[in-house]
Amino acid sequence: MKRNSHLAHLSPNYLFLEIQKKKKAFLEAHPEAKLISLSIGDTSEPLLPSIANALSNYSKALSTEQGYSGYGSEEGTKQLRTKIAETLYQNTMHNTITPDEIFISDGAKCDIGRWQLLFGTDITIGLIDPCYPVYSDGSAILGVKNVVRMPLNAANNFFPDLKRADLIYFCSPNNPTGSVATKEQLTQLVHFAKQNRSILLFDAAYASYIQDSNLPKSIYEIEGAKEVAIEVGSFSKMAGFSGVRLGWSVVPKELTYECGYKIKEDFKRIITTIFNGASNIAQMGAITALESYSELQKQIQLYLKNAVLLKQALLRCGYRVDGGEHAPYLWVSQKERSSVDLFNHFLEKYHIVTTPGNGFGVYGEGYVRFSSFGSKKLIEEAAQRLSVTYPSSPPFSSS
Ligand code: MLT
């Protein structure tokens, strides 16, 4: 059997596995080190008890004749889809999102992979670079060759100079830079997509971190977006579901191919063929999560306060820090240092693991990403380490 040449072109490991390997090697060389990992963006706070109860009650009922259920609807339960539409899409005054436009999934990452199947190989994709590696790696696995990169940097105030592509991936709040697009910028994006007949793949996985009502949480807050955009959402960072797994996609009725066929119909075809719908247990948990939306905001506030603490400590040390205000990520740079140099610097000097910015794309070179996920105690310790200048090895390594 010949190896799939598209896979052979990828780096052997997904970005965060590569960092795990580096972390392991460092610990082998320095077994006394107490590393603080601020690399992968993974939630640390326990589930709300009400959510855990909903998951466990539904699981227990599955062992009874009355409570057992097998396959559900591939799009997800009507109850959850209605709840998402009512709770998360009330501000989309120009665009009403209805439950039949919402498809429940096992997470945003998996749905992005399924979106890629929708459009196939023979297309141009627009990547805002740096970006979540799934956009580029996922497309590369399918064999997409035409990639247009749009740099995102401090010089353009973290909004790219838009270039034409059939599909444009856009993430706000942005992973990895932590920047958030304004209403004016998203309006420009939607107009651009309309004029150029592009489709926007809008990743709103971090929308619940937006604390300013003037900043859009959904692309559908922008007039006309239903004609050009698909949106993905996630319970991972909103409700601590990174392990439970649950997300959704919105595929509007208005969105069609040039032949007029509704894209939504093809998306349904894909999920009914290669995905049988999300776990019914997780869906019950998600309904409770949406009913507890204000409680969830307390956890989000904690991660955002962590971001402030880290940002202050890093700024005091003289680094340039972007992001971290409506997002759990900080985008950190210093003079002419490369990503690898900065990554090694934080690892060796402070025993803090970050993510090298060049892992998110060529234009991420010169940066590292700090994640603000972690307990208050952990982040306080990281900030404390950063506040102390150590001449040689950190003295905290064996504590
Ligand atoms: C991140 O850290 O960027 C993501 O949350 C991890 C992932 O989904 O790959």
Tab-separated table of C-alpha atoms and ligand atoms in Angstrom:
chain	number	residue	atom	x	y	z
A	1	MET	CA	0.000	0.000	0.000
A	2	LYS	CA	1.363	3.429	-0.937
A	3	ARG	CA	1.215	6.101	1.713
A	4	ASN	CA	-1.392	8.795	1.103
A	5	SER	CA	0.824	11.531	-0.327
A	6	HIS	CA	-1.261	14.268	1.289
A	7	LEU	CA	-0.544	12.834	4.721
A	8	ALA	CA	3.095	12.391	3.830
A	9	HIS	CA	3.354	16.162	3.298
A	10	LEU	CA	2.264	16.948	6.845
A	11	SER	CA	4.656	17.255	9.775
A	12	PRO	CA	4.547	13.921	11.661
A	13	ASN	CA	2.779	15.330	14.733
A	14	TYR	CA	-0.098	17.690	15.343
A	15	LEU	CA	1.230	20.909	16.933
A	16	PHE	CA	0.363	20.099	20.548
A	17	LEU	CA	1.779	16.573	20.363
A	18	GLU	CA	5.057	18.130	19.231
A	19	ILE	CA	5.049	20.319	22.324
A	20	GLN	CA	4.250	17.329	24.548
A	21	LYS	CA	7.369	15.689	23.138
A	22	LYS	CA	9.495	18.764	23.920
A	23	LYS	CA	8.057	18.912	27.419
A	24	LYS	CA	8.864	15.243	27.995
A	25	ALA	CA	12.430	15.686	26.759
A	26	PHE	CA	12.922	18.676	29.045
A	27	LEU	CA	11.613	16.736	32.055
A	28	GLU	CA	13.905	13.831	31.257
A	29	ALA	CA	16.870	16.216	31.284
A	30	HIS	CA	15.588	18.153	34.349
A	31	PRO	CA	13.537	15.686	36.416
A	32	GLU	CA	13.354	18.147	39.327
A	33	ALA	CA	11.589	20.844	37.255
A	34	LYS	CA	8.009	21.754	38.116
A	35	LEU	CA	6.714	22.787	34.735
A	36	ILE	CA	3.681	25.000	34.357
A	37	SER	CA	1.987	24.191	31.088
A	38	LEU	CA	0.327	27.165	29.405
A	39	SER	CA	0.494	25.582	25.988
A	40	ILE	CA	-2.623	23.750	24.801
A	41	GLY	CA	-5.781	25.701	25.558
A	42	ASP	CA	-7.556	23.251	27.803
A	43	THR	CA	-10.029	24.107	30.538
A	44	SER	CA	-9.123	23.283	34.137
A	45	GLU	CA	-12.203	24.145	36.201
A	46	PRO	CA	-14.601	21.338	37.155
A	47	LEU	CA	-17.994	21.031	35.489
A	48	LEU	CA	-20.848	22.831	37.221
A	49	PRO	CA	-22.569	20.323	39.553
A	50	SER	CA	-25.871	20.855	37.702
A	51	ILE	CA	-24.201	19.791	34.436
A	52	ALA	CA	-22.518	16.775	36.023
A	53	ASN	CA	-25.926	15.756	37.469
A	54	ALA	CA	-27.604	16.063	34.092
A	55	LEU	CA	-24.917	13.850	32.538
A	56	SER	CA	-25.125	11.280	35.284
A	57	ASN	CA	-28.944	11.205	35.488
A	58	TYR	CA	-29.205	10.630	31.765
A	59	SER	CA	-26.522	7.913	31.891
A	60	LYS	CA	-28.284	6.139	34.746
A	61	ALA	CA	-31.599	6.272	32.934
A	62	LEU	CA	-29.975	4.553	29.966
A	63	SER	CA	-29.869	1.386	32.075
A	64	THR	CA	-33.674	1.350	32.319
A	65	GLU	CA	-36.229	0.303	29.729
A	66	GLN	CA	-37.989	3.669	29.792
A	67	GLY	CA	-34.814	5.728	29.773
A	68	TYR	CA	-32.884	3.836	27.129
A	69	SER	CA	-32.312	5.507	23.788
A	70	GLY	CA	-30.264	4.396	20.811
A	71	TYR	CA	-29.512	6.443	17.715
A	72	GLY	CA	-30.854	9.965	17.910
A	73	SER	CA	-31.423	12.504	15.219
A	74	GLU	CA	-28.130	13.059	13.346
A	75	GLU	CA	-28.565	16.834	13.598
A	76	GLY	CA	-28.942	16.642	17.382
A	77	THR	CA	-31.995	16.869	19.605
A	78	LYS	CA	-34.563	19.503	18.747
A	79	GLN	CA	-34.503	20.600	22.398
A	80	LEU	CA	-30.779	21.427	22.290
A	81	ARG	CA	-30.911	23.049	18.861
A	82	THR	CA	-33.812	25.238	20.013
A	83	LYS	CA	-31.954	26.133	23.210
A	84	ILE	CA	-28.827	27.143	21.243
A	85	ALA	CA	-30.887	29.309	18.879
A	86	GLU	CA	-32.693	30.995	21.790
A	87	THR	CA	-29.714	31.435	24.112
A	88	LEU	CA	-26.818	32.207	21.814
A	89	TYR	CA	-28.352	33.780	18.743
A	90	GLN	CA	-30.738	36.383	20.169
A	91	ASN	CA	-28.498	39.271	19.062
A	92	THR	CA	-28.524	38.352	15.408
A	93	MET	CA	-31.302	40.828	14.641
A	94	HIS	CA	-30.578	40.867	10.903
A	95	ASN	CA	-30.476	37.093	10.680
A	96	THR	CA	-32.812	34.817	12.582
A	97	ILE	CA	-31.137	31.505	13.293
A	98	THR	CA	-33.641	28.670	13.451
A	99	PRO	CA	-33.110	25.227	15.040
A	100	ASP	CA	-33.167	23.528	11.619
A	101	GLU	CA	-30.023	25.484	10.663
A	102	ILE	CA	-28.123	24.125	13.679
A	103	PHE	CA	-26.255	20.803	13.565
A	104	ILE	CA	-24.948	19.408	16.859
A	105	SER	CA	-21.503	17.840	16.695
A	106	ASP	CA	-18.858	16.161	18.803
A	107	GLY	CA	-16.806	19.362	18.859
A	108	ALA	CA	-15.705	22.282	16.719
A	109	LYS	CA	-12.526	20.594	15.525
A	110	CYS	CA	-14.425	17.554	14.192
A	111	ASP	CA	-16.962	19.788	12.468
A	112	ILE	CA	-14.233	21.816	10.782
A	113	GLY	CA	-12.994	18.498	9.349
A	114	ARG	CA	-16.477	17.721	8.045
A	115	TRP	CA	-16.804	21.190	6.522
A	116	GLN	CA	-13.634	20.497	4.583
A	117	LEU	CA	-15.269	17.383	3.095
A	118	LEU	CA	-18.139	19.565	1.887
A	119	PHE	CA	-15.996	21.628	-0.429
A	120	GLY	CA	-13.458	19.083	-1.595
A	121	THR	CA	-10.004	19.646	-3.012
A	122	ASP	CA	-10.335	21.769	-6.090
A	123	ILE	CA	-10.654	25.092	-4.286
A	124	THR	CA	-8.618	28.017	-3.009
A	125	ILE	CA	-8.609	28.443	0.729
A	126	GLY	CA	-7.872	31.688	2.499
A	127	LEU	CA	-5.976	31.354	5.748
A	128	ILE	CA	-5.618	34.230	8.128
A	129	ASP	CA	-2.079	33.442	9.226
A	130	PRO	CA	-1.353	32.604	12.085
A	131	CYS	CA	-4.369	30.350	12.538
A	132	TYR	CA	-5.703	27.259	14.306
A	133	PRO	CA	-3.661	24.451	12.678
A	134	VAL	CA	-6.763	22.383	11.920
A	135	TYR	CA	-7.689	24.753	9.070
A	136	SER	CA	-4.395	24.220	7.260
A	137	ASP	CA	-3.631	20.621	8.272
A	138	GLY	CA	-7.215	19.477	7.663
A	139	SER	CA	-7.248	21.012	4.188
A	140	ALA	CA	-3.802	19.574	3.438
A	141	ILE	CA	-5.020	16.075	4.384
A	142	LEU	CA	-7.703	16.410	1.729
A	143	GLY	CA	-5.113	17.541	-0.799
A	144	VAL	CA	-6.060	21.215	-1.113
A	145	LYS	CA	-3.128	22.871	-2.851
A	146	ASN	CA	-4.204	26.454	-3.401
A	147	VAL	CA	-3.713	28.379	-0.199
A	148	VAL	CA	-3.796	32.164	0.079
A	149	ARG	CA	-2.241	33.459	3.291
A	150	MET	CA	-3.378	36.716	4.850
A	151	PRO	CA	-0.972	37.880	7.559
A	152	LEU	CA	-2.403	38.935	10.900
A	153	ASN	CA	-0.053	41.141	12.863
A	154	ALA	CA	0.338	44.229	14.993
A	155	ALA	CA	0.996	46.356	11.866
A	156	ASN	CA	-2.524	45.656	10.545
A	157	ASN	CA	-3.992	45.809	14.050
A	158	PHE	CA	-4.787	42.083	13.824
A	159	PHE	CA	-7.280	42.447	11.009
A	160	PRO	CA	-5.953	41.110	7.683
A	161	ASP	CA	-5.750	42.689	4.305
A	162	LEU	CA	-8.431	40.472	2.732
A	163	LYS	CA	-7.569	38.456	-0.368
A	164	ARG	CA	-9.830	36.465	-2.651
A	165	ALA	CA	-10.305	32.732	-1.924
A	166	ASP	CA	-13.221	30.311	-2.386
A	167	LEU	CA	-13.277	29.577	1.351
A	168	ILE	CA	-12.001	31.966	3.992
A	169	TYR	CA	-11.421	30.727	7.526
A	170	PHE	CA	-11.907	33.433	10.135
A	171	CYS	CA	-11.711	33.030	13.904
A	172	SER	CA	-12.867	35.662	16.397
A	173	PRO	CA	-11.974	35.840	19.276
A	174	ASN	CA	-8.872	34.717	17.555
A	175	ASN	CA	-6.879	31.636	18.255
A	176	PRO	CA	-3.902	32.129	18.602
A	177	THR	CA	-3.509	35.942	18.733
A	178	GLY	CA	-6.315	36.642	21.227
A	179	SER	CA	-7.541	39.559	19.073
A	180	VAL	CA	-11.263	40.213	18.536
A	181	ALA	CA	-12.804	41.607	15.372
A	182	THR	CA	-15.064	44.654	15.689
A	183	LYS	CA	-18.483	44.992	14.080
A	184	GLU	CA	-17.004	47.247	11.382
A	185	GLN	CA	-14.300	44.712	10.581
A	186	LEU	CA	-16.774	41.832	10.356
A	187	THR	CA	-19.038	43.972	8.179
A	188	GLN	CA	-16.053	44.502	5.868
A	189	LEU	CA	-15.429	40.735	5.893
A	190	VAL	CA	-19.030	39.890	4.958
A	191	HIS	CA	-19.050	42.515	2.169
A	192	PHE	CA	-15.770	41.156	0.860
A	193	ALA	CA	-17.133	37.603	0.805
A	194	LYS	CA	-20.268	38.761	-1.029
A	195	GLN	CA	-18.368	40.758	-3.614
A	196	ASN	CA	-15.897	37.948	-4.239
A	197	ARG	CA	-18.393	35.083	-3.992
A	198	SER	CA	-16.379	33.489	-1.180
A	199	ILE	CA	-17.755	31.406	1.649
A	200	LEU	CA	-16.713	32.308	5.189
A	201	LEU	CA	-15.997	29.556	7.671
A	202	PHE	CA	-16.413	31.476	10.890
A	203	ASP	CA	-14.975	29.903	14.022
A	204	ALA	CA	-16.701	31.297	17.111
A	205	ALA	CA	-15.392	28.705	19.584
A	206	TYR	CA	-14.308	31.468	21.996
A	207	ALA	CA	-17.364	33.749	21.601
A	208	SER	CA	-18.376	33.363	25.252
A	209	TYR	CA	-15.153	35.187	26.249
A	210	ILE	CA	-16.368	38.454	24.706
A	211	GLN	CA	-17.345	40.785	27.522
A	212	ASP	CA	-18.159	43.910	25.515
A	213	SER	CA	-21.643	43.988	24.004
A	214	ASN	CA	-20.350	46.115	21.104
A	215	LEU	CA	-18.145	43.253	19.897
A	216	PRO	CA	-20.005	40.629	17.836
A	217	LYS	CA	-20.154	37.109	19.250
A	218	SER	CA	-21.451	35.676	16.022
A	219	ILE	CA	-20.951	36.476	12.340
A	220	TYR	CA	-24.756	36.488	12.070
A	221	GLU	CA	-24.796	39.780	13.979
A	222	ILE	CA	-23.702	41.211	10.635
A	223	GLU	CA	-26.339	41.969	8.010
A	224	GLY	CA	-26.221	39.575	5.052
A	225	ALA	CA	-23.954	37.042	6.793
A	226	LYS	CA	-26.440	34.192	6.321
A	227	GLU	CA	-25.814	34.317	2.581
A	228	VAL	CA	-22.054	33.843	2.948
A	229	ALA	CA	-21.135	32.244	6.262
A	230	ILE	CA	-21.099	28.955	8.125
A	231	GLU	CA	-20.323	29.239	11.831
A	232	VAL	CA	-18.959	26.733	14.313
A	233	GLY	CA	-19.458	26.923	18.074
A	234	SER	CA	-18.232	24.827	20.956
A	235	PHE	CA	-19.106	23.876	24.510
A	236	SER	CA	-15.419	23.084	25.232
A	237	LYS	CA	-14.199	26.488	26.321
A	238	MET	CA	-17.669	27.758	27.242
A	239	ALA	CA	-18.678	24.978	29.642
A	240	GLY	CA	-15.573	22.832	30.201
A	241	PHE	CA	-16.636	20.195	27.646
A	242	SER	CA	-13.208	19.621	26.067
A	243	GLY	CA	-13.381	16.038	27.354
A	244	VAL	CA	-17.185	15.592	27.228
A	245	ARG	CA	-17.105	16.759	23.553
A	246	LEU	CA	-19.901	18.847	22.107
A	247	GLY	CA	-20.177	21.612	19.562
A	248	TRP	CA	-22.384	22.762	16.727
A	249	SER	CA	-22.373	24.252	13.265
A	250	VAL	CA	-24.816	26.753	11.855
A	251	VAL	CA	-25.406	26.206	8.153
A	252	PRO	CA	-27.985	28.777	7.005
A	253	LYS	CA	-30.789	28.048	4.546
A	254	GLU	CA	-29.715	31.068	2.491
A	255	LEU	CA	-26.262	29.645	1.779
A	256	THR	CA	-26.134	28.027	-1.659
A	257	TYR	CA	-23.632	26.821	-4.244
A	258	GLU	CA	-23.422	28.713	-7.523
A	259	CYS	CA	-25.920	26.183	-8.955
A	260	GLY	CA	-28.430	27.221	-6.287
A	261	TYR	CA	-28.334	23.948	-4.313
A	262	LYS	CA	-28.460	24.492	-0.565
A	263	ILE	CA	-25.146	23.774	1.169
A	264	LYS	CA	-27.106	22.773	4.273
A	265	GLU	CA	-28.498	19.759	2.390
A	266	ASP	CA	-25.010	18.510	1.564
A	267	PHE	CA	-23.844	19.063	5.119
A	268	LYS	CA	-26.759	16.949	6.316
A	269	ARG	CA	-25.789	14.288	3.776
A	270	ILE	CA	-22.242	14.237	5.133
A	271	ILE	CA	-23.191	13.971	8.780
A	272	THR	CA	-25.800	11.297	8.163
A	273	THR	CA	-23.215	9.307	6.215
A	274	ILE	CA	-20.048	9.542	8.288
A	275	PHE	CA	-21.278	10.796	11.673
A	276	ASN	CA	-24.258	9.484	13.539
A	277	GLY	CA	-24.874	12.495	15.722
A	278	ALA	CA	-23.381	13.586	19.028
A	279	SER	CA	-23.604	11.578	22.249
A	280	ASN	CA	-27.105	11.802	23.713
A	281	ILE	CA	-25.571	12.061	27.217
A	282	ALA	CA	-23.408	15.048	26.251
A	283	GLN	CA	-26.421	16.740	24.660
A	284	MET	CA	-28.339	16.558	27.951
A	285	GLY	CA	-25.360	18.144	29.700
A	286	ALA	CA	-25.281	20.893	27.087
A	287	ILE	CA	-28.943	21.782	27.646
A	288	THR	CA	-28.208	22.258	31.344
A	289	ALA	CA	-25.069	24.244	30.464
A	290	LEU	CA	-27.150	26.692	28.435
A	291	GLU	CA	-29.677	26.943	31.264
A	292	SER	CA	-26.739	27.877	33.547
A	293	TYR	CA	-25.144	30.351	31.132
A	294	SER	CA	-24.639	33.054	33.775
A	295	GLU	CA	-22.970	30.549	36.139
A	296	LEU	CA	-20.624	29.536	33.326
A	297	GLN	CA	-19.610	33.153	32.955
A	298	LYS	CA	-17.991	32.918	36.418
A	299	GLN	CA	-15.536	30.302	35.123
A	300	ILE	CA	-14.897	32.363	32.011
A	301	GLN	CA	-14.226	35.398	34.213
A	302	LEU	CA	-11.660	33.352	36.091
A	303	TYR	CA	-9.774	32.494	32.887
A	304	LEU	CA	-10.002	36.124	31.765
A	305	LYS	CA	-8.623	37.327	35.117
A	306	ASN	CA	-5.797	34.837	34.668
A	307	ALA	CA	-5.098	36.442	31.292
A	308	VAL	CA	-4.892	39.890	32.916
A	309	LEU	CA	-2.506	38.592	35.581
A	310	LEU	CA	-0.230	36.986	33.002
A	311	LYS	CA	-0.396	40.014	30.744
A	312	GLN	CA	0.611	42.380	33.547
A	313	ALA	CA	3.523	40.156	34.574
A	314	LEU	CA	4.741	39.824	30.975
A	315	LEU	CA	4.422	43.558	30.298
A	316	ARG	CA	6.401	44.318	33.471
A	317	CYS	CA	9.188	42.117	32.091
A	318	GLY	CA	9.226	44.147	28.874
A	319	TYR	CA	7.604	41.718	26.432
A	320	ARG	CA	5.114	42.889	23.856
A	321	VAL	CA	1.743	41.334	24.664
A	322	ASP	CA	-1.327	41.354	22.417
A	323	GLY	CA	-4.711	39.773	23.023
A	324	GLY	CA	-5.951	38.395	26.322
A	325	GLU	CA	-8.852	40.805	26.833
A	326	HIS	CA	-11.817	38.984	25.357
A	327	ALA	CA	-9.921	35.764	24.746
A	328	PRO	CA	-7.986	33.224	26.806
A	329	TYR	CA	-4.810	33.641	24.723
A	330	LEU	CA	-1.900	36.082	24.886
A	331	TRP	CA	0.332	36.648	21.888
A	332	VAL	CA	3.776	37.454	23.164
A	333	SER	CA	6.908	38.714	21.392
A	334	GLN	CA	10.178	40.447	22.165
A	335	LYS	CA	12.370	42.401	19.776
A	336	GLU	CA	13.922	40.182	17.127
A	337	ARG	CA	13.576	36.883	18.976
A	338	SER	CA	12.322	33.859	17.047
A	339	SER	CA	9.411	31.686	18.220
A	340	VAL	CA	11.750	28.838	19.102
A	341	ASP	CA	14.081	31.132	21.003
A	342	LEU	CA	11.155	32.555	22.999
A	343	PHE	CA	9.707	29.087	23.622
A	344	ASN	CA	13.081	27.865	24.945
A	345	HIS	CA	13.536	31.039	26.956
A	346	PHE	CA	10.250	30.617	28.854
A	347	LEU	CA	10.858	26.904	29.276
A	348	GLU	CA	14.431	27.140	30.483
A	349	LYS	CA	14.267	30.356	32.491
A	350	TYR	CA	10.795	30.068	34.053
A	351	HIS	CA	9.850	26.435	33.506
A	352	ILE	CA	6.731	27.644	31.692
A	353	VAL	CA	5.582	25.791	28.574
A	354	THR	CA	4.085	27.982	25.851
A	355	THR	CA	3.250	27.333	22.192
A	356	PRO	CA	5.668	28.634	19.537
A	357	GLY	CA	3.825	31.042	17.274
A	358	ASN	CA	5.329	29.579	14.102
A	359	GLY	CA	3.342	26.387	14.839
A	360	PHE	CA	0.249	28.397	13.837
A	361	GLY	CA	1.638	29.527	10.486
A	362	VAL	CA	4.590	31.279	8.898
A	363	TYR	CA	3.400	34.683	10.086
A	364	GLY	CA	3.353	33.440	13.675
A	365	GLU	CA	7.157	33.501	13.612
A	366	GLY	CA	8.564	35.729	16.363
A	367	TYR	CA	5.746	35.013	18.795
A	368	VAL	CA	4.710	32.490	21.443
A	369	ARG	CA	1.159	31.913	22.642
A	370	PHE	CA	0.333	31.815	26.366
A	371	SER	CA	-2.927	30.134	27.312
A	372	SER	CA	-4.674	31.531	30.399
A	373	PHE	CA	-6.483	28.273	31.177
A	374	GLY	CA	-5.522	26.929	34.595
A	375	SER	CA	-6.473	27.371	38.237
A	376	LYS	CA	-6.003	30.784	39.870
A	377	LYS	CA	-3.221	29.289	41.998
A	378	LEU	CA	-1.340	27.950	38.986
A	379	ILE	CA	-1.541	31.212	37.059
A	380	GLU	CA	-0.528	33.205	40.135
A	381	GLU	CA	2.522	31.001	40.393
A	382	ALA	CA	3.331	31.532	36.708
A	383	ALA	CA	2.955	35.317	37.133
A	384	GLN	CA	5.137	35.172	40.232
A	385	ARG	CA	7.846	33.285	38.349
A	386	LEU	CA	7.732	35.846	35.558
A	387	SER	CA	8.028	38.703	38.034
A	388	VAL	CA	11.282	37.437	39.453
A	389	THR	CA	14.389	37.747	37.346
A	390	TYR	CA	16.593	34.763	37.846
A	391	PRO	CA	20.230	35.100	36.901
A	392	SER	CA	20.681	31.415	36.144
A	393	SER	CA	18.515	28.342	36.804
A	394	PRO	CA	15.208	29.034	38.527
A	395	PRO	CA	15.409	28.297	42.256
A	396	PHE	CA	11.844	26.916	42.277
A	397	SER	CA	12.731	23.843	40.288
A	398	SER	CA	12.815	21.394	43.158
A	399	SER	CA	9.998	22.888	45.286
B	1	MLT	C1	-5.717	25.152	21.275
B	1	MLT	O1	-5.000	25.089	22.278
B	1	MLT	O2	-5.510	25.933	20.356
B	1	MLT	C2	-6.853	24.225	21.101
B	1	MLT	O3	-7.809	24.443	22.006
B	1	MLT	C3	-6.434	22.804	21.162
B	1	MLT	C4	-6.956	22.046	19.992
B	1	MLT	O4	-8.155	21.902	19.857
B	1	MLT	O5	-6.192	21.635	19.168
